[in-house]
């Protein structure tokens, strides 16, 4: 713990116990309803349409915004921060109107840009304290929260050194810390894993997961990599060319499919033939291995598989309900 | 003071680094570093602008920045303080009945160190944020573009004013210690402060506008020094040509394009003090009026340029 004392005893009293997990802390209004709602948002720059008739609801928790470069992710973030008026349509963020309540929104929202945004000649501590003040925090609270937040993102002794000497991973942590330091209710993270090595990427994703699920701060995180969002997002929004492609909860998208994966040690073709004869829908892989999938048309199917395998006396390596993969979203979209 | 309980009574000094756990790792393993929410006060734009202004003033003098950034501003402050100290001392020792240099003359006499100070300070105030892409972090906070520009400008102008006012104040203290007429000295000193305020505002707006268009390291410093020196040179050249042609009244107007001569002319016109450059002193009311209009136009033009730059360039 930093030696800083809380600004006032009253403020300290309302803070939740540091040693307990803070999934739903007191003092913060319980999340209710969607954190972001856009309705028919269109943004054009001259002849270029960045966003086209985008209507989407994003729940609280961790929301992944997926799209290729130039899909309109950054334009949407600017509109949500109240910095860019939409050409038509409206957006509400935490119940506030993005077109008219920009200042109020920016008080309760944190933003981590994709680009470099750190001056090299100051230390992380000084910089984050400064930006906490720029969010309206009194000096004492700014110092205390900067120390706390930097610790949370995993910067310890190095936070007293000038940022110029930091690695990319450390810089990303500072960028994340400045977005969290004023205790926002929602953070907008633009490509936070950009430029990180695999280990750094894992660290960052784990941090984002904790922000959403343990700190109780809603997260909108953009990425062009669906795979990494699959691990942390509760909800995924896919946009392409400024057009909404898909908005779905991750649980739904990766729900159990109606297919059983079966792998046997030998004589797979005989097993498949018998199952087909029994009326099961079987799909085999072309590689000639012992792996095939069976559609779960009724409850008898699993019993039939077991019976067939036992009857033929082959070894059953696995029989597994398959999960949908989030990347299938893209295949569907592509069709 | 040994407690019977096991040593880790409080949270460990170094909590487990985030992300080092495998995916199966449960949340209850890292319960010792819960995130604390902030329920305290949040101030509005007034506090934010004030904080940014204070940050600018401190930064201009290298406070809270690496040691090498403190060298230039404080060397220049030393250069500006030394002559008034010597003058004050000599008046005190020799018992003269007049200061060898008036308060407003000081600004014209120490043009070069003042120019160098502006050239160092203005790029710090704005170019740094533009160069390193910090603007999105300001714009995503509860303030507007104008707040940022006004806070940076305000901080720079206050710093410049302080650098001009301090030596003049030292001069005044010396004059009072030497028992020169109190009334005269206080009036002269107040006039000097007025001229300093006008000059600080003008140099601040011009310097910031130049710096906002030259984000590259070193370029802003060079641009400001060059422009201010060239402008002074041109203004004297114009005045000299006019004088050669026998147009004495027009020769005075050459000073209007140089910030230092412009403010000197205004001081002569408003306060009736002696000009730093007697041969081009403002003598007619219409000359003074023209100087005042030029001053206002310059503030408006460079201020407008600065705002325009931030509307266009400081994109998120």
XYZ file of C-alpha atoms in Angstrom:
651
model
C 0.000 0.000 0.000
C 1.229 3.531 -0.737
C 1.817 5.755 2.261
C -0.751 8.268 1.004
C -3.685 8.730 3.280
C -7.232 8.996 2.005
C -8.298 12.593 1.330
C -11.010 12.558 3.972
C -12.173 10.039 6.488
C -15.668 10.265 5.036
C -14.396 9.218 1.643
C -12.424 6.396 3.189
C -15.466 5.120 5.008
C -17.382 4.689 1.795
C -14.592 2.757 0.163
C -15.110 -0.985 0.106
C -12.774 -3.202 2.082
C -9.522 -3.462 0.187
C -8.984 -7.048 1.184
C -12.271 -8.353 -0.122
C -13.091 -9.093 -3.726
C -14.983 -6.172 -5.154
C -17.340 -7.571 -7.684
C -20.251 -5.361 -6.759
C -18.838 -2.563 -4.620
C -20.927 -0.268 -2.523
C -21.027 3.362 -3.530
C -21.192 2.580 -7.208
C -24.620 2.419 -8.756
C -25.441 -1.093 -9.802
C -25.245 -1.445 -13.552
C -28.675 -1.373 -15.022
C -29.604 -1.617 -18.642
C -27.221 -1.392 -21.552
C -24.111 0.758 -21.158
C -24.139 1.928 -24.769
C -27.074 2.309 -27.129
C -26.680 3.689 -30.617
C -29.687 4.229 -32.798
C -29.298 4.673 -36.538
C -25.906 6.386 -36.173
C -24.480 7.501 -39.487
C -21.243 9.414 -39.913
C -19.964 10.596 -43.242
C -16.784 12.509 -44.026
C -17.444 14.051 -47.418
C -18.046 11.109 -49.702
C -16.700 8.558 -47.238
C -19.217 6.810 -45.014
C -17.506 5.778 -41.780
C -20.629 4.493 -40.023
C -23.848 3.565 -41.719
C -27.167 3.373 -39.890
C -25.585 1.669 -36.883
C -28.107 0.557 -34.267
C -26.682 -1.580 -31.511
C -27.079 -2.151 -27.785
C -24.068 -3.071 -25.725
C -24.618 -4.496 -22.230
C -22.516 -3.787 -19.147
C -19.543 -6.076 -18.640
C -16.856 -6.631 -21.246
C -17.943 -5.899 -24.799
C -15.654 -6.635 -27.717
C -15.893 -4.452 -30.802
C -14.427 -6.328 -33.728
C -13.677 -5.042 -37.186
C -10.843 -4.678 -39.639
C -8.849 -1.444 -39.760
C -11.083 1.265 -41.155
C -14.281 -0.540 -40.148
C -15.401 2.504 -38.153
C -14.358 1.466 -34.641
C -12.446 4.654 -33.824
C -15.152 6.855 -35.342
C -17.697 5.173 -33.086
C -15.500 5.774 -30.028
C -15.161 9.484 -30.900
C -18.925 9.775 -31.239
C -19.430 7.987 -27.912
C -17.007 10.379 -26.179
C -19.041 13.306 -27.490
C -16.106 14.629 -29.516
C -17.585 14.051 -32.947
C -21.226 14.747 -33.773
C -22.872 11.989 -35.804
C -24.224 13.045 -39.194
C -27.535 11.526 -38.170
C -28.851 9.250 -35.476
C -28.117 9.350 -31.755
C -26.023 7.544 -29.199
C -26.548 7.157 -25.477
C -23.741 6.103 -23.208
C -24.513 5.270 -19.552
C -27.834 6.966 -20.133
C -26.226 10.231 -21.304
C -26.723 11.707 -24.765
C -23.432 11.740 -26.668
C -24.462 14.795 -28.686
C -25.249 17.074 -25.739
C -23.698 15.581 -22.573
C -20.105 15.231 -23.759
C -18.593 16.740 -20.602
C -20.700 14.568 -18.278
C -19.836 11.485 -20.327
C -16.115 12.203 -20.227
C -16.292 12.504 -16.441
C -17.482 8.910 -16.025
C -15.768 7.321 -19.021
C -12.101 6.465 -19.480
C -10.373 6.248 -22.835
C -7.210 4.453 -23.884
C -6.157 5.494 -27.397
C -4.554 3.136 -29.841
C -1.718 5.522 -30.708
C 1.307 6.557 -28.653
C 0.196 9.221 -26.214
C 2.860 9.381 -23.488
C 5.469 12.142 -23.069
C 8.865 10.515 -22.416
C 10.261 13.079 -19.968
C 7.942 12.488 -17.006
C 7.472 9.489 -14.750
C 4.352 7.346 -14.941
C 3.360 8.520 -11.468
C 3.586 12.228 -12.322
C 1.785 11.748 -15.606
C -1.089 9.719 -14.186
C -1.479 12.121 -11.228
C -1.650 14.998 -13.704
C -4.304 13.278 -15.800
C -6.304 12.369 -12.689
C -6.450 16.096 -11.927
C -7.451 16.710 -15.526
C -10.424 14.449 -14.809
C -11.439 16.710 -11.946
C -9.952 14.841 -8.996
C -8.522 16.923 -6.130
C -4.717 16.718 -5.830
C -4.582 14.431 -2.779
C -7.072 11.988 -4.278
C -5.273 12.170 -7.634
C -1.983 11.115 -6.012
C -3.548 8.302 -4.042
C -5.521 6.921 -6.944
C -2.580 7.176 -9.355
C -0.472 5.036 -7.011
C -3.326 2.559 -6.573
C -4.140 2.332 -10.256
C -0.534 1.920 -11.369
C -0.217 -0.951 -8.906
C -3.357 -2.535 -10.310
C -2.042 -2.454 -13.853
C 1.225 -3.994 -12.663
C 3.676 -1.095 -12.483
C 5.662 -1.014 -9.287
C 9.077 0.598 -8.687
C 9.487 1.509 -12.360
C 6.651 3.980 -12.102
C 9.060 6.571 -10.671
C 11.296 6.435 -13.762
C 10.714 8.557 -16.897
C 8.320 6.908 -19.345
C 10.854 7.285 -22.163
C 12.698 4.193 -20.931
C 9.651 1.922 -20.737
C 8.986 -1.171 -22.832
C 5.888 -1.318 -25.034
C 4.131 -3.483 -22.469
C 4.820 -0.992 -19.677
C 3.650 1.904 -21.834
C 0.394 0.084 -22.559
C -0.063 -0.335 -18.805
C 0.438 3.395 -18.235
C -2.096 4.122 -20.975
C -4.537 1.783 -19.279
C -3.857 3.332 -15.861
C -4.672 6.848 -17.064
C -7.994 5.551 -18.401
C -8.834 4.017 -15.006
C -7.424 6.532 -12.559
C -10.605 8.580 -12.140
C -12.658 5.427 -11.462
C -14.836 5.583 -14.569
C -17.986 3.502 -14.933
C -16.975 2.556 -18.457
C -13.627 2.414 -20.245
C -13.153 2.522 -23.995
C -9.995 0.627 -24.916
C -8.832 1.042 -28.505
C -6.676 -1.901 -29.596
C -5.001 -2.365 -26.192
C -3.031 -5.436 -27.272
C -1.473 -3.759 -30.297
C 2.275 -4.223 -30.500
C 2.502 -6.582 -27.525
C 4.320 -9.913 -27.558
C 2.249 -13.047 -26.745
C 3.018 -12.907 -23.022
C 2.234 -9.190 -22.859
C -0.952 -9.818 -24.790
C -2.047 -12.438 -22.249
C -1.263 -10.060 -19.381
C -3.259 -7.258 -20.995
C -6.253 -9.497 -21.725
C -6.234 -10.794 -18.161
C -6.141 -7.187 -16.892
C -9.091 -6.231 -19.096
C -11.023 -9.264 -17.906
C -10.405 -8.204 -14.311
C -11.470 -4.609 -15.001
C -14.781 -5.857 -16.329
C -15.423 -8.665 -13.893
C -13.663 -7.710 -10.667
C -13.343 -3.914 -10.703
C -16.973 -3.583 -11.781
C -16.110 -1.203 -14.629
C -17.768 -1.829 -17.967
C -15.353 -2.242 -20.846
C -15.656 -1.630 -24.559
C -12.533 -3.096 -26.133
C -11.752 -2.990 -29.830
C -9.611 -5.451 -31.688
C -9.227 -6.857 -35.135
C -8.469 -10.237 -33.601
C -11.644 -12.074 -32.704
C -9.750 -14.890 -31.029
C -8.447 -12.739 -28.202
C -11.810 -11.119 -27.541
C -13.417 -14.550 -27.332
C -11.434 -15.152 -24.162
C -12.542 -12.063 -22.277
C -15.684 -10.531 -23.800
C -19.208 -11.239 -22.588
C -20.622 -9.736 -25.737
C -19.205 -9.253 -29.189
C -20.165 -6.636 -31.763
C -18.849 -7.071 -35.283
C -18.780 -4.119 -37.679
C -17.461 -4.044 -41.207
C -17.289 -1.017 -43.452
C -19.317 0.961 -40.928
C -22.178 -1.536 -41.024
C -23.236 -3.695 -38.094
C -22.697 -7.352 -38.922
C -23.459 -9.108 -35.692
C -24.145 -8.325 -32.051
C -24.259 -11.345 -29.839
C -23.403 -12.526 -26.375
C -20.274 -14.631 -26.287
C -22.039 -17.366 -24.306
C -24.634 -17.636 -27.032
C -22.107 -17.655 -29.823
C -19.987 -20.307 -28.192
C -22.883 -22.365 -26.884
C -22.890 -26.153 -27.196
C -23.713 -27.114 -30.713
C -25.899 -30.035 -31.667
C -22.909 -32.057 -32.741
C -20.884 -34.741 -31.007
C -17.266 -35.217 -31.927
C -16.311 -38.903 -31.896
C -12.844 -40.340 -32.195
C -12.110 -44.060 -32.322
C -8.847 -45.977 -32.390
C -9.497 -47.978 -35.588
C -12.061 -49.051 -38.177
C -13.695 -45.660 -38.188
C -15.291 -46.241 -41.590
C -17.098 -49.335 -40.285
C -18.390 -47.436 -37.253
C -19.598 -44.635 -39.534
C -21.256 -47.097 -41.883
C -23.141 -48.784 -39.045
C -24.255 -45.478 -37.555
C -25.503 -44.295 -40.919
C -27.366 -47.530 -41.317
C -28.991 -46.832 -37.948
C -30.159 -43.490 -39.334
C -27.621 -41.121 -37.733
C -26.313 -38.076 -39.631
C -22.559 -38.521 -39.695
C -19.983 -36.199 -41.150
C -16.488 -37.501 -41.651
C -13.301 -35.584 -42.002
C -11.485 -36.135 -45.292
C -8.136 -36.844 -43.692
C -9.014 -40.518 -43.093
C -8.354 -40.300 -39.338
C -10.565 -41.846 -36.734
C -12.435 -38.571 -36.194
C -15.996 -37.866 -37.261
C -18.963 -35.886 -36.003
C -22.491 -37.030 -35.384
C -25.530 -34.763 -35.307
C -27.502 -34.990 -32.063
C -30.876 -35.519 -33.686
C -32.339 -37.309 -30.665
C -31.215 -38.664 -27.320
C -30.694 -42.145 -28.688
C -27.712 -41.088 -30.765
C -25.087 -41.177 -27.996
C -26.355 -44.595 -26.911
C -26.126 -45.809 -30.488
C -22.529 -44.642 -30.742
C -21.552 -46.416 -27.551
C -23.338 -49.605 -28.634
C -21.701 -49.599 -32.056
C -18.230 -49.058 -30.661
C -18.672 -51.806 -28.071
C -20.102 -54.136 -30.677
C -17.142 -53.671 -33.021
C -14.678 -53.859 -30.158
C -12.804 -50.663 -31.138
C -11.407 -48.206 -28.643
C -13.311 -44.974 -28.088
C -10.885 -42.109 -27.650
C -13.400 -39.333 -27.154
C -17.019 -38.445 -27.438
C -17.439 -34.724 -26.931
C -20.184 -32.152 -27.355
C -18.681 -29.585 -29.669
C -18.803 -25.846 -28.876
C -19.353 -23.200 -31.471
C -16.328 -21.089 -32.101
C -16.600 -17.319 -32.247
C -14.717 -17.256 -35.520
C -17.714 -18.997 -37.071
C -19.391 -15.601 -36.775
C -17.080 -14.347 -39.462
C -17.772 -17.288 -41.719
C -21.480 -16.645 -41.368
C -20.933 -12.962 -42.037
C -18.853 -13.744 -45.075
C -21.600 -15.851 -46.595
C 6.029 -6.160 18.775
C 5.492 -9.659 17.517
C 1.924 -10.640 16.824
C 0.865 -14.188 17.509
C -0.869 -14.301 14.153
C 1.052 -15.403 11.022
C 3.218 -12.687 9.489
C 1.168 -11.744 6.394
C -1.335 -9.704 8.376
C -1.933 -7.160 5.660
C -1.956 -7.495 1.907
C 1.405 -8.657 0.538
C 3.732 -5.867 -0.498
C 3.900 -7.226 -4.017
C 0.657 -8.753 -5.213
C 0.864 -11.423 -7.907
C 1.464 -9.843 -11.279
C -1.747 -9.817 -13.287
C -1.966 -12.345 -16.019
C 0.739 -14.624 -14.729
C -1.828 -17.177 -13.637
C -3.058 -19.840 -15.994
C -6.565 -19.421 -17.437
C -7.982 -21.901 -14.916
C -6.816 -19.695 -12.057
C -9.782 -18.627 -9.994
C -10.566 -15.039 -9.125
C -10.468 -15.856 -5.415
C -6.702 -16.318 -5.573
C -6.078 -12.607 -6.120
C -8.555 -11.259 -3.621
C -5.901 -9.215 -1.844
C -5.740 -6.484 -4.491
C -9.311 -5.378 -4.863
C -9.978 -2.252 -6.843
C -11.090 0.685 -4.756
C -13.768 2.881 -6.186
C -13.711 6.640 -5.803
C -16.665 8.246 -4.125
C -15.013 11.579 -3.404
C -15.396 14.956 -4.978
C -15.045 15.580 -8.730
C -14.394 19.181 -9.721
C -15.457 20.796 -12.963
C -13.736 22.665 -15.759
C -12.621 25.542 -13.537
C -10.428 23.249 -11.456
C -9.138 21.454 -14.527
C -8.133 24.680 -16.278
C -6.511 25.961 -13.091
C -4.563 22.727 -12.617
C -3.367 22.738 -16.209
C -2.363 26.395 -15.882
C -0.355 25.699 -12.723
C 1.206 22.672 -14.423
C 2.261 24.903 -17.321
C 3.864 27.542 -15.082
C 5.758 24.868 -13.133
C 6.855 23.086 -16.276
C 8.131 26.269 -17.934
C 10.571 26.675 -15.043
C 11.473 22.969 -15.139
C 9.771 22.169 -11.821
C 8.795 18.495 -11.777
C 10.862 17.858 -14.908
C 14.360 16.425 -15.440
C 17.300 18.521 -14.229
C 18.511 19.455 -17.717
C 15.209 21.218 -18.457
C 15.768 23.518 -15.466
C 19.094 24.888 -16.769
C 17.918 27.193 -19.545
C 15.022 28.969 -17.773
C 16.991 29.565 -14.583
C 20.142 30.757 -16.400
C 17.951 33.272 -18.228
C 16.267 34.336 -14.984
C 19.772 34.849 -13.559
C 20.804 36.940 -16.559
C 17.689 39.069 -16.184
C 18.145 39.545 -12.433
C 21.856 40.371 -12.432
C 21.774 43.853 -14.055
C 18.958 45.186 -11.829
C 20.861 43.872 -8.817
C 24.027 45.673 -9.947
C 22.130 48.861 -10.789
C 20.339 48.817 -7.440
C 23.632 48.232 -5.652
C 25.442 51.015 -7.510
C 22.647 53.509 -6.852
C 22.709 52.451 -3.216
C 26.490 52.860 -2.914
C 27.041 55.947 -5.059
C 23.925 57.669 -3.759
C 22.607 58.778 -7.145
C 19.243 60.467 -7.316
C 17.981 58.665 -10.398
C 17.970 55.120 -11.792
C 20.200 54.817 -14.867
C 17.419 52.778 -16.541
C 13.666 53.295 -16.382
C 11.353 50.376 -15.636
C 9.884 50.162 -19.129
C 13.312 50.517 -20.733
C 14.312 47.323 -19.014
C 12.068 45.290 -21.356
C 13.684 46.731 -24.475
C 17.217 46.453 -23.105
C 16.857 42.765 -22.262
C 15.054 41.746 -25.399
C 17.386 38.833 -26.214
C 17.109 36.867 -22.946
C 13.345 37.448 -22.983
C 13.118 36.123 -26.548
C 15.157 33.076 -25.581
C 12.895 32.482 -22.604
C 9.763 32.569 -24.783
C 11.467 30.289 -27.280
C 12.132 27.736 -24.560
C 8.792 27.999 -22.798
C 6.208 28.079 -25.621
C 7.260 24.774 -27.240
C 7.214 23.112 -23.822
C 3.663 24.331 -23.297
C 2.159 22.975 -26.524
C 4.558 21.240 -28.943
C 5.289 18.464 -26.480
C 1.637 17.400 -26.245
C 1.253 17.548 -30.018
C 4.480 15.691 -30.710
C 3.781 12.823 -28.355
C 0.076 12.520 -29.164
C -1.077 13.483 -25.661
C -4.001 15.590 -26.941
C -6.436 12.633 -27.111
C -5.906 12.091 -23.379
C -6.893 15.707 -22.673
C -9.797 15.719 -25.104
C -11.241 12.529 -23.599
C -11.519 14.302 -20.247
C -14.235 16.664 -19.018
C -12.905 19.773 -20.773
C -13.107 21.318 -24.227
C -10.365 22.297 -26.671
C -10.624 25.972 -25.721
C -10.044 25.119 -22.050
C -6.788 23.430 -22.956
C -5.551 26.312 -25.121
C -6.550 28.969 -22.583
C -4.914 27.094 -19.702
C -1.650 26.626 -21.605
C -1.705 30.253 -22.777
C -2.550 31.528 -19.305
C 0.290 29.548 -17.762
C 2.795 30.761 -20.340
C 1.735 34.421 -19.991
C 1.952 34.262 -16.192
C 5.422 32.708 -16.395
C 6.571 35.381 -18.862
C 5.094 38.136 -16.726
C 6.876 36.795 -13.661
C 10.200 36.740 -15.493
C 9.701 40.384 -16.555
C 8.233 41.672 -13.304
C 10.763 40.148 -10.932
C 13.824 42.129 -12.162
C 11.778 45.351 -12.249
C 10.647 44.714 -8.689
C 14.260 44.173 -7.666
C 15.091 47.499 -9.322
C 12.282 49.180 -7.416
C 13.365 47.721 -4.075
C 16.905 48.915 -4.732
C 15.643 52.393 -5.629
C 13.583 52.585 -2.443
C 16.527 51.409 -0.335
C 18.594 54.175 -1.940
C 15.876 56.570 -0.764
C 14.889 57.778 -4.198
C 11.461 59.497 -4.270
C 8.966 56.802 -3.291
C 6.038 58.128 -5.344
C 8.014 58.398 -8.584
C 9.480 54.935 -8.164
C 6.149 53.267 -7.400
C 4.482 54.934 -10.391
C 7.371 53.936 -12.643
C 7.327 50.394 -11.310
C 3.551 50.077 -11.828
C 3.973 51.380 -15.381
C 6.690 48.791 -15.920
C 4.374 46.050 -14.733
C 1.641 47.228 -17.110
C 4.068 47.165 -20.024
C 5.260 43.736 -18.857
C 1.706 42.418 -18.828
C 1.089 43.709 -22.358
C 4.370 42.249 -23.608
C 3.845 38.902 -21.838
C 0.402 38.512 -23.422
C 1.651 39.414 -26.898
C 4.780 37.233 -26.741
C 2.740 34.413 -25.212
C 0.115 34.381 -27.965
C 2.672 34.763 -30.769
C 5.059 32.197 -29.284
C 2.294 29.646 -28.652
C 0.879 30.032 -32.155
C 4.323 29.449 -33.684
C 5.007 26.514 -31.353
C 1.654 24.895 -32.161
C 2.639 24.764 -35.821
C 6.138 23.404 -35.139
C 5.699 20.238 -33.093
C 9.126 18.832 -33.941
C 11.740 18.964 -31.225
C 13.950 22.052 -31.471
C 12.121 23.434 -34.459
C 9.777 25.524 -32.332
C 12.655 27.034 -30.372
C 14.502 27.946 -33.566
C 11.371 29.283 -35.242
C 10.434 31.578 -32.372
C 13.956 32.997 -31.935
C 14.339 33.498 -35.681
C 10.963 35.124 -36.199
C 11.321 37.514 -33.250
C 14.874 38.508 -34.255
C 13.969 38.928 -37.920
C 10.901 40.986 -37.055
C 13.024 43.311 -34.910
C 15.598 43.626 -37.698
C 12.966 44.370 -40.317
C 11.237 46.936 -38.129
C 14.499 48.823 -37.598
C 15.335 48.588 -41.294
C 11.949 50.046 -42.222
C 12.316 52.816 -39.670
C 15.813 53.556 -40.949
C 14.666 53.792 -44.564
C 11.785 56.087 -43.594
C 14.180 58.259 -41.633
C 16.517 58.486 -44.644
C 13.589 59.593 -46.763
C 12.841 62.256 -44.200
C 9.525 60.703 -43.171
C 10.144 60.957 -39.423
C 6.566 60.289 -38.406
C 6.324 57.171 -40.558
C 9.664 55.921 -39.207
C 7.986 55.583 -35.807
C 5.434 53.211 -37.293
C 8.133 50.714 -38.250
C 8.121 49.739 -34.582
C 4.583 48.436 -34.812
C 5.657 45.129 -36.351
C 8.124 44.294 -33.571
C 6.457 43.132 -30.318
C 9.077 44.818 -28.133
C 8.916 48.171 -29.962
C 5.128 47.899 -30.173
C 4.763 47.568 -26.405
C 7.436 50.228 -25.849
C 5.444 52.568 -28.093
C 2.247 51.799 -26.195
C 3.990 52.474 -22.884
C 5.280 55.826 -24.207
C 1.821 56.740 -25.454
C -0.186 55.585 -22.414
C 2.244 56.303 -19.582
C 4.263 59.162 -21.069
C 7.563 57.467 -20.170
C 10.802 57.771 -22.141
C 11.148 55.428 -25.106
C 13.865 52.777 -25.232
C 14.666 54.067 -28.731
C 14.334 57.874 -28.464
C 14.745 58.543 -32.211
C 11.618 56.478 -32.981
C 9.534 57.486 -29.953
C 5.775 57.751 -30.386
C 4.959 61.462 -30.267
C 1.593 61.797 -31.957
C -1.753 60.506 -30.690
C -2.557 58.869 -34.044
C 0.669 56.914 -33.843
C -0.293 55.649 -30.407
C -3.769 54.773 -31.635
C -2.305 52.863 -34.535
C 0.019 50.996 -32.151
C -2.961 50.069 -29.968
C -4.926 48.829 -32.978
C -1.916 46.831 -34.160
C -1.590 45.281 -30.718
C -5.242 44.233 -30.603
C -5.118 42.941 -34.188
C -1.981 40.906 -33.453
C -3.545 39.299 -30.370
C -6.711 38.492 -32.335
C -4.831 37.174 -35.373
C -2.370 34.928 -33.531
C -5.022 33.864 -31.004
C -7.340 32.951 -33.866
C -4.557 31.050 -35.593
C -3.912 29.121 -32.389
C -7.569 28.174 -31.971
C -7.821 27.215 -35.626
C -4.795 24.993 -35.248
C -6.393 23.174 -32.327
C -9.710 22.787 -34.072
C -7.940 21.164 -37.019
C -4.873 19.407 -35.701
C -5.699 18.115 -32.259
C -7.810 15.269 -33.470
C -8.518 12.354 -31.252
